[in-house]
PDB file of C-alpha atoms in Angstrom:
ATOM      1  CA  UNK A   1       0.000   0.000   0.000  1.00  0.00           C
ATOM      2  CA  UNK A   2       3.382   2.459   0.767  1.00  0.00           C
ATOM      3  CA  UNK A   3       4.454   1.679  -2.203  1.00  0.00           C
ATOM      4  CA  UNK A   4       1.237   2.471  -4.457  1.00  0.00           C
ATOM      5  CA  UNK A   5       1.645   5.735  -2.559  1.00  0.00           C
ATOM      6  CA  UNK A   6       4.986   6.622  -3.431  1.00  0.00           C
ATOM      7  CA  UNK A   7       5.107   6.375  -6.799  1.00  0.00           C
ATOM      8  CA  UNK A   8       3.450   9.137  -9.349  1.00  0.00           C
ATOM      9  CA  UNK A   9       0.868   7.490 -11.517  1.00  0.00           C
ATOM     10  CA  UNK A  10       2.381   7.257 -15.464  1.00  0.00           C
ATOM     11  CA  UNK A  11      -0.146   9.836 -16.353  1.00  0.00           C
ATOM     12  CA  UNK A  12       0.440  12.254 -13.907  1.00  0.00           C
ATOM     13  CA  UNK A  13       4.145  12.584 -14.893  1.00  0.00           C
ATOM     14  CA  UNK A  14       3.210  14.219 -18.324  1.00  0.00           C
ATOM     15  CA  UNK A  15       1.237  16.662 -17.566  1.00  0.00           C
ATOM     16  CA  UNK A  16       3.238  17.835 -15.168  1.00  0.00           C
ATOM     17  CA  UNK A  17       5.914  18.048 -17.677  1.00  0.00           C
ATOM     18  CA  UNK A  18       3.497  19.752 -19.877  1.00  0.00           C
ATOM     19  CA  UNK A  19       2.921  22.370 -16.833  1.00  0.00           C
ATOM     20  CA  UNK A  20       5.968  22.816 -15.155  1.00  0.00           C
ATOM     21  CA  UNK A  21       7.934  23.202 -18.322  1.00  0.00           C
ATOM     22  CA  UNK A  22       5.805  25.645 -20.035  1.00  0.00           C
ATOM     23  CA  UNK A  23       5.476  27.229 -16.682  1.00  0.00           C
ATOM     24  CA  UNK A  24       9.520  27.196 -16.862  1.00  0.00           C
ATOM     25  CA  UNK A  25      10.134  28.687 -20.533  1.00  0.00           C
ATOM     26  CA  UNK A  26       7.767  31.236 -20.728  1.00  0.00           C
ATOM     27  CA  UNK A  27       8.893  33.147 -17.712  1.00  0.00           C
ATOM     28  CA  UNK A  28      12.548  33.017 -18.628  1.00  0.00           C
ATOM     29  CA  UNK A  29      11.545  33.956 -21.964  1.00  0.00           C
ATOM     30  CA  UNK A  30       9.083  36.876 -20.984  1.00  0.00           C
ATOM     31  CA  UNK A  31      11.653  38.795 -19.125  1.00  0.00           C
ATOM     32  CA  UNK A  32      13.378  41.565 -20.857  1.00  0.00           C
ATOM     33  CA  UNK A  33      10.016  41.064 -23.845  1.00  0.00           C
ATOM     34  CA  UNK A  34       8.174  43.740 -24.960  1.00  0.00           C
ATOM     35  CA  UNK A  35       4.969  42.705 -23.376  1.00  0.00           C
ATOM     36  CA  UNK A  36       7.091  42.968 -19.759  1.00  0.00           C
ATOM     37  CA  UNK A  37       8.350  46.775 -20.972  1.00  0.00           C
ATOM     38  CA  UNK A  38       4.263  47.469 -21.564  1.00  0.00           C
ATOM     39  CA  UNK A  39       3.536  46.411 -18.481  1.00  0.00           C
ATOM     40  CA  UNK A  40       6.034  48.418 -16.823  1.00  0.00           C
ATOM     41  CA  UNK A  41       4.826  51.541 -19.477  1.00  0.00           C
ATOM     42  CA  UNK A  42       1.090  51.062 -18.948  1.00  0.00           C
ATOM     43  CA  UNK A  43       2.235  50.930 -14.805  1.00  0.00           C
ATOM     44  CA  UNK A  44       3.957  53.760 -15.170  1.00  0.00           C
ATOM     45  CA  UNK A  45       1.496  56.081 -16.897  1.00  0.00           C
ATOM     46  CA  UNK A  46      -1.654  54.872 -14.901  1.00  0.00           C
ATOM     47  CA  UNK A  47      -0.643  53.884 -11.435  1.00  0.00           C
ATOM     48  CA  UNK A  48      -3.487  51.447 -11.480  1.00  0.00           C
ATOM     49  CA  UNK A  49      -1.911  47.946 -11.037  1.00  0.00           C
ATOM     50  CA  UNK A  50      -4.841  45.875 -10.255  1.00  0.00           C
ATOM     51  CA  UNK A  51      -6.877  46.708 -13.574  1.00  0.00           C
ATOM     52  CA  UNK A  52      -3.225  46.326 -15.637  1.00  0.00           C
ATOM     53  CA  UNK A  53      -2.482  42.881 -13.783  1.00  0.00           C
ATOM     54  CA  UNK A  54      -6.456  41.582 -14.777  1.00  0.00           C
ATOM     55  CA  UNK A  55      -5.945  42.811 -18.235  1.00  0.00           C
ATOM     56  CA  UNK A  56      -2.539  40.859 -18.819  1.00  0.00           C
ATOM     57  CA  UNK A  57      -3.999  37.903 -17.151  1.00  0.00           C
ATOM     58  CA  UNK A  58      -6.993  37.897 -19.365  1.00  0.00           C
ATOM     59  CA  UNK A  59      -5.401  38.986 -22.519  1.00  0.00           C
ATOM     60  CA  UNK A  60      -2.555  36.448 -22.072  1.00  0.00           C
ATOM     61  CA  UNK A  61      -5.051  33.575 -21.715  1.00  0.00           C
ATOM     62  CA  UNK A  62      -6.894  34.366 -24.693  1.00  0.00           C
ATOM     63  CA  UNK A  63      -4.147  34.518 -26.769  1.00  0.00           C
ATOM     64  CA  UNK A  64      -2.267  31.724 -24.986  1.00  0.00           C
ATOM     65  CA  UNK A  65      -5.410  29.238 -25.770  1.00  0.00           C
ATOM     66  CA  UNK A  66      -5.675  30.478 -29.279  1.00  0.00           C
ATOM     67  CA  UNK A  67      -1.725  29.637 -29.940  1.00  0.00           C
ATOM     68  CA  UNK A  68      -2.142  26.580 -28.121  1.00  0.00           C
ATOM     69  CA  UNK A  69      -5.560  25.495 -30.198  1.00  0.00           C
ATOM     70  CA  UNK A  70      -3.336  26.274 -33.385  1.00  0.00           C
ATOM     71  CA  UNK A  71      -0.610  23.979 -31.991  1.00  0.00           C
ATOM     72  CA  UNK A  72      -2.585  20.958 -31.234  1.00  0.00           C
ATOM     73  CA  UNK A  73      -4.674  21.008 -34.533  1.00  0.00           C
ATOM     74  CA  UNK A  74      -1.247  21.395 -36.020  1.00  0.00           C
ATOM     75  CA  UNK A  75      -0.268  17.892 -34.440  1.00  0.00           C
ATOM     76  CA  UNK A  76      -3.370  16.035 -34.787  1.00  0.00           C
ATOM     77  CA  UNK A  77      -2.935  16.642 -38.750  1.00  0.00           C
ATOM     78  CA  UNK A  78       0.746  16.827 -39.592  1.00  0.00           C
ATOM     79  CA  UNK A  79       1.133  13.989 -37.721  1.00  0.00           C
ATOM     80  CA  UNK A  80       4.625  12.153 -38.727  1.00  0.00           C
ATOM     81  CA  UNK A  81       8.365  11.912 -37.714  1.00  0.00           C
ATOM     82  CA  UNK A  82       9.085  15.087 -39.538  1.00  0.00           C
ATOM     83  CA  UNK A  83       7.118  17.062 -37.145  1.00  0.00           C
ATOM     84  CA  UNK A  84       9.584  15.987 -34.344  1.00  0.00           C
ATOM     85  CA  UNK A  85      12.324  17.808 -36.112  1.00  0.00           C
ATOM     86  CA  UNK A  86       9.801  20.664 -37.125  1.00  0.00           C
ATOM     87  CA  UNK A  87       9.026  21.478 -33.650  1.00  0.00           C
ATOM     88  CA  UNK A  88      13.147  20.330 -32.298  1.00  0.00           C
ATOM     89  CA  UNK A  89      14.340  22.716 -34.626  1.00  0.00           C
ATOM     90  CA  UNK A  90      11.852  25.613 -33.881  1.00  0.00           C
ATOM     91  CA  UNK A  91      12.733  25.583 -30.518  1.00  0.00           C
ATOM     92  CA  UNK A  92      16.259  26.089 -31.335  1.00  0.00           C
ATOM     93  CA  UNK A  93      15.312  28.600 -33.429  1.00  0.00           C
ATOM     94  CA  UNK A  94      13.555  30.725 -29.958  1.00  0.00           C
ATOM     95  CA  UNK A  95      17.256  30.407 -28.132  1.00  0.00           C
ATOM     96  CA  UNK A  96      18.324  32.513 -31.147  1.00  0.00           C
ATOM     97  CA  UNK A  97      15.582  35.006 -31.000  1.00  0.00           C
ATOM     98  CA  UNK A  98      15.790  34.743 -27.080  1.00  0.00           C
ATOM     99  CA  UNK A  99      19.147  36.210 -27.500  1.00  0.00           C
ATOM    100  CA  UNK A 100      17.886  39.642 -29.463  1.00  0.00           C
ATOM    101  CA  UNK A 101      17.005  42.244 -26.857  1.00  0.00           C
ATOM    102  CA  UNK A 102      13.389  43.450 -27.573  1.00  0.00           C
ATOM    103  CA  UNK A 103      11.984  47.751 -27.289  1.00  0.00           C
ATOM    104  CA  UNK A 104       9.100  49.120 -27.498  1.00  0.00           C
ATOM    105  CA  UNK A 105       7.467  52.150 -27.966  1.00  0.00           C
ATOM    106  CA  UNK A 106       4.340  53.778 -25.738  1.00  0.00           C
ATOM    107  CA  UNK A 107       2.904  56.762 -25.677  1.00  0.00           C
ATOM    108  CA  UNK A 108       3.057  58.899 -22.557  1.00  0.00           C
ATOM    109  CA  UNK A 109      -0.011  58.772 -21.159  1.00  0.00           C
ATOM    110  CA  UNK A 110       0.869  59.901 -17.927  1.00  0.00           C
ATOM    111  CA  UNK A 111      -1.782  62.773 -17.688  1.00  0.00           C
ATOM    112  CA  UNK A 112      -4.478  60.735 -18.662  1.00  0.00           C
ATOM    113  CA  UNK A 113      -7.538  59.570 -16.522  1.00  0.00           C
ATOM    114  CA  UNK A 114      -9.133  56.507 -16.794  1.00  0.00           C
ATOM    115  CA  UNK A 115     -11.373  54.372 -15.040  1.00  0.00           C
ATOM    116  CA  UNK A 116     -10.568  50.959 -13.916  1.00  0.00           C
ATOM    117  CA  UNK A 117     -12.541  49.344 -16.732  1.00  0.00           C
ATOM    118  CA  UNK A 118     -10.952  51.129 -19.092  1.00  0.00           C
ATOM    119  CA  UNK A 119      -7.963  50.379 -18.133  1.00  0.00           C
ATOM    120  CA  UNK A 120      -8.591  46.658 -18.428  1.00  0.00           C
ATOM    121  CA  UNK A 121      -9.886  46.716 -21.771  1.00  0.00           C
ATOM    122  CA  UNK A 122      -7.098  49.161 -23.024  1.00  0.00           C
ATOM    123  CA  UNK A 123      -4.403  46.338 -21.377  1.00  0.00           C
ATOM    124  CA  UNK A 124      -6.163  43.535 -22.581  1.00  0.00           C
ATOM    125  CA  UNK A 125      -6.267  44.882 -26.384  1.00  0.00           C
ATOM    126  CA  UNK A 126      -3.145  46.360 -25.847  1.00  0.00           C
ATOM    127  CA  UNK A 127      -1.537  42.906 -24.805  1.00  0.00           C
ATOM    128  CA  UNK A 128      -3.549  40.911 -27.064  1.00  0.00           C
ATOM    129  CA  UNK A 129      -2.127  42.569 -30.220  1.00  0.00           C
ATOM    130  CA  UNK A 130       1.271  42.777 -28.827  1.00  0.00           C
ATOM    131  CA  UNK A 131       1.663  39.513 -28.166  1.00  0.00           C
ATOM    132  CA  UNK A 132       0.538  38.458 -31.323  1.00  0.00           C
ATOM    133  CA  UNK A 133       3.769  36.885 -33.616  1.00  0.00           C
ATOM    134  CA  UNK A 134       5.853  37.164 -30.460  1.00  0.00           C
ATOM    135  CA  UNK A 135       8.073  34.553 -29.325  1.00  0.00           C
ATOM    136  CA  UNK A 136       6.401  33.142 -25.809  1.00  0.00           C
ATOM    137  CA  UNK A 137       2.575  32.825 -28.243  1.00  0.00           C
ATOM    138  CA  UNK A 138       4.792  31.004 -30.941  1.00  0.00           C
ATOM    139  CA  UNK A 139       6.537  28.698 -27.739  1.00  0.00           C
ATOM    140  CA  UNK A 140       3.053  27.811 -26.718  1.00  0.00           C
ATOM    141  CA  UNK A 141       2.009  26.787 -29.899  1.00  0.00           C
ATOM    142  CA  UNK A 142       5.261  24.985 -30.094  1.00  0.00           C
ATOM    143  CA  UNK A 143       4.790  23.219 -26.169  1.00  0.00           C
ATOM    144  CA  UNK A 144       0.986  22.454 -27.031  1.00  0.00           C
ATOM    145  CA  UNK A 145       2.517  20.554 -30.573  1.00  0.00           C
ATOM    146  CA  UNK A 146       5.344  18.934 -28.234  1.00  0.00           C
ATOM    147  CA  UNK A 147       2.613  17.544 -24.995  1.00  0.00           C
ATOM    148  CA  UNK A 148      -0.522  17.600 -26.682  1.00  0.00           C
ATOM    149  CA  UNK A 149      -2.007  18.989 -23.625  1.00  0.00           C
ATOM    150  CA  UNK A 150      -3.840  22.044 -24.154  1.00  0.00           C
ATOM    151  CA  UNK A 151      -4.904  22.816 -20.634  1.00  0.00           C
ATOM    152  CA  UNK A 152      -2.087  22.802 -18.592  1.00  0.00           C
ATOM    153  CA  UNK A 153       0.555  24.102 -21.562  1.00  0.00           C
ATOM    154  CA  UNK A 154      -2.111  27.333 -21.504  1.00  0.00           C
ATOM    155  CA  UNK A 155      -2.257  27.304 -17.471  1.00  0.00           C
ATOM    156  CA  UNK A 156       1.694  26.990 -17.469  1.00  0.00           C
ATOM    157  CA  UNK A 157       2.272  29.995 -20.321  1.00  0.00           C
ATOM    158  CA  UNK A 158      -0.315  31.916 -18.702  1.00  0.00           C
ATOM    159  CA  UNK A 159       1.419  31.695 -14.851  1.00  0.00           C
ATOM    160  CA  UNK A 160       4.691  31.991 -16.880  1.00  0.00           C
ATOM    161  CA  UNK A 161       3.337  35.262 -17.755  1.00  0.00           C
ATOM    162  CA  UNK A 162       2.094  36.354 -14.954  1.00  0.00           C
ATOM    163  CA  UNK A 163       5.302  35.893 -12.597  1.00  0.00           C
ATOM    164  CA  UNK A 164       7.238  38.267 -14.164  1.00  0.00           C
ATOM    165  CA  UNK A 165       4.507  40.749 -15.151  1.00  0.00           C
ATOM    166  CA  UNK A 166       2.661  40.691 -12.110  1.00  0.00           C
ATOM    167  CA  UNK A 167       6.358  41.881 -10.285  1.00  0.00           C
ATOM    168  CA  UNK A 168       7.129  44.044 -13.452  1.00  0.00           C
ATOM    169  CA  UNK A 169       3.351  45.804 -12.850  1.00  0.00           C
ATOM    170  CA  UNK A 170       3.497  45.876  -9.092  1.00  0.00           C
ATOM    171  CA  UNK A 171       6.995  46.636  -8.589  1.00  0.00           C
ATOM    172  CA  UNK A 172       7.327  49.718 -11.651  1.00  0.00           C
ATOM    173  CA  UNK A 173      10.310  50.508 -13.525  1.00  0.00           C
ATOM    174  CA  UNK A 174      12.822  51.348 -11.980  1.00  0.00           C
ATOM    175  CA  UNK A 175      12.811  47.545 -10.185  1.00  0.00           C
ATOM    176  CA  UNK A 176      12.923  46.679 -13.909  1.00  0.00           C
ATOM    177  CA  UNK A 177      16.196  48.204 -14.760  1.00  0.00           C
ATOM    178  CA  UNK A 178      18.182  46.403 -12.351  1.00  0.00           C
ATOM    179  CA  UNK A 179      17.413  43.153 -14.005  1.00  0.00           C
ATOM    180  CA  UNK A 180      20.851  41.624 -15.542  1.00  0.00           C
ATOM    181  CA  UNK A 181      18.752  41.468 -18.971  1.00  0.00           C
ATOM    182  CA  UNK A 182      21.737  40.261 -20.718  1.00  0.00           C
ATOM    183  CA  UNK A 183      22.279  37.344 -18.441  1.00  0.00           C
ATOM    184  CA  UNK A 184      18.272  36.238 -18.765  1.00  0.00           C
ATOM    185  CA  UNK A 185      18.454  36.554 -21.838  1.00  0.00           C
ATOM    186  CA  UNK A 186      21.357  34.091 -22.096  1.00  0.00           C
ATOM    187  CA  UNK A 187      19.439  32.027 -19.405  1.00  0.00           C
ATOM    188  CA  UNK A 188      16.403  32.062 -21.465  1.00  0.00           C
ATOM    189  CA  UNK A 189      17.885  30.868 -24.916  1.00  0.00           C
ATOM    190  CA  UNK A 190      19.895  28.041 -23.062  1.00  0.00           C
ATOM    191  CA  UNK A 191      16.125  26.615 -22.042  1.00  0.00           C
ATOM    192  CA  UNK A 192      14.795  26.724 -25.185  1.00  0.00           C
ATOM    193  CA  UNK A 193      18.126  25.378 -26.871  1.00  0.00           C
ATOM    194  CA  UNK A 194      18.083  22.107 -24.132  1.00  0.00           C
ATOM    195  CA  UNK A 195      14.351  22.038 -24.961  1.00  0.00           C
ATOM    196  CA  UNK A 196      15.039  21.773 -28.838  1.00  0.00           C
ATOM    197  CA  UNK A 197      17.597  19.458 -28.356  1.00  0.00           C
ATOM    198  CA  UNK A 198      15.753  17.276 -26.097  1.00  0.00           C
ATOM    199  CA  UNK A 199      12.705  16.895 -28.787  1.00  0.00           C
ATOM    200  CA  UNK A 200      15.108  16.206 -31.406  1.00  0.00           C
ATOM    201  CA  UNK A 201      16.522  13.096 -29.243  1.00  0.00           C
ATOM    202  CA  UNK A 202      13.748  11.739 -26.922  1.00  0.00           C
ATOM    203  CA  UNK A 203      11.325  11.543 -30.110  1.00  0.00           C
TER     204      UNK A 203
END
């Protein structure tokens, strides 16, 4: 009866992967990324955190699950060998792009009032669109094609997400800048370089 105890179920052990990993990559891979400087620029014009914090939360899950969907239908179809070394060599591809430091440019909206709402929907569009094309959606497409597990790749992304913009919103700039970007960014590109490699070979 110990025994039964101590051991994780087979099918427990892959989604965790699927979770803890995506969970993992994202977060490394969100800091220094222009959705973390918006955060930090939409924090610093509106003082508001709470509204920002919903409006990343909910924009990141929408666009999370819709990168995800994409990657699973993308599995379930071009099913094959091939699509090992599609997805291997895509991830290889993100420790490259990990390495390019990202800007972006915001408005100064500084004098600006808005209500809570408003500043929920403006983050959530404002997030939405930004993330679009950028390299933590494409990664969850990429993790949902690797585990076939749509839930818990979009829960890890989306948590991935939120630890380092919840600080980034919370905490404001000038927390921000004394980040070793550099060094993360290094960190971050060695993850999704072992990750690429370790498709390529486990199969």
């Amino acid at each position: 009866m110990a025994r039964l105890f101590s051991q994780t179920p087979p099918c427990i052990e892959p989604a965790l992967d699927a979770f803890l990993i995506s969970v993992g990559l994202v977060s490394i891979a969100e800091i220094g990324d222009k959705t973390m400087l918006l955060a930090i620029a939409l924090a610093a014009a509106w003082r508001r955190p709470l509204p920002i914090v919903l409006g990343i939360f909910a924009a990141t899950l929408a666009n999370h699950a819709f990168a995800a969907l994409a990657g699973t239908l993308a599995a379930q179809y071009l099913d094959g060998p091939w699509m090992r070394w599609i997805v291997g060599v895509a991830f290889l591809g993100f420790a490259l792009w990990a390495l390019i430091p990202d800007t972006l440019e915001v408005r100064d909206e500084a004098q600006v009032d808005k209500t809570f709402i408003s500043i929920f929907w403006t983050t959530l569009a404002a997030f939405f669109l930004v993330e679009m094309g950028d390299k933590t959606q494409i990664a969850t497409a990429g993790l949902a094609i690797r585990f076939e597990n749509l839930p818990l790749v979009v829960a890890g992304s989306t948590v991935g997400m939120m630890l380092v913009n919840g600080p980034a919103v919370w905490l404001g700039e000038a927390t921000a800048k004394r980040l070793p970007l550099k060094y993360i960014r290094m960190a971050a590109a060695a993850a999704f370089a072992a990750t690429g490699l370790w498709v390529l070979v486990a199969g």
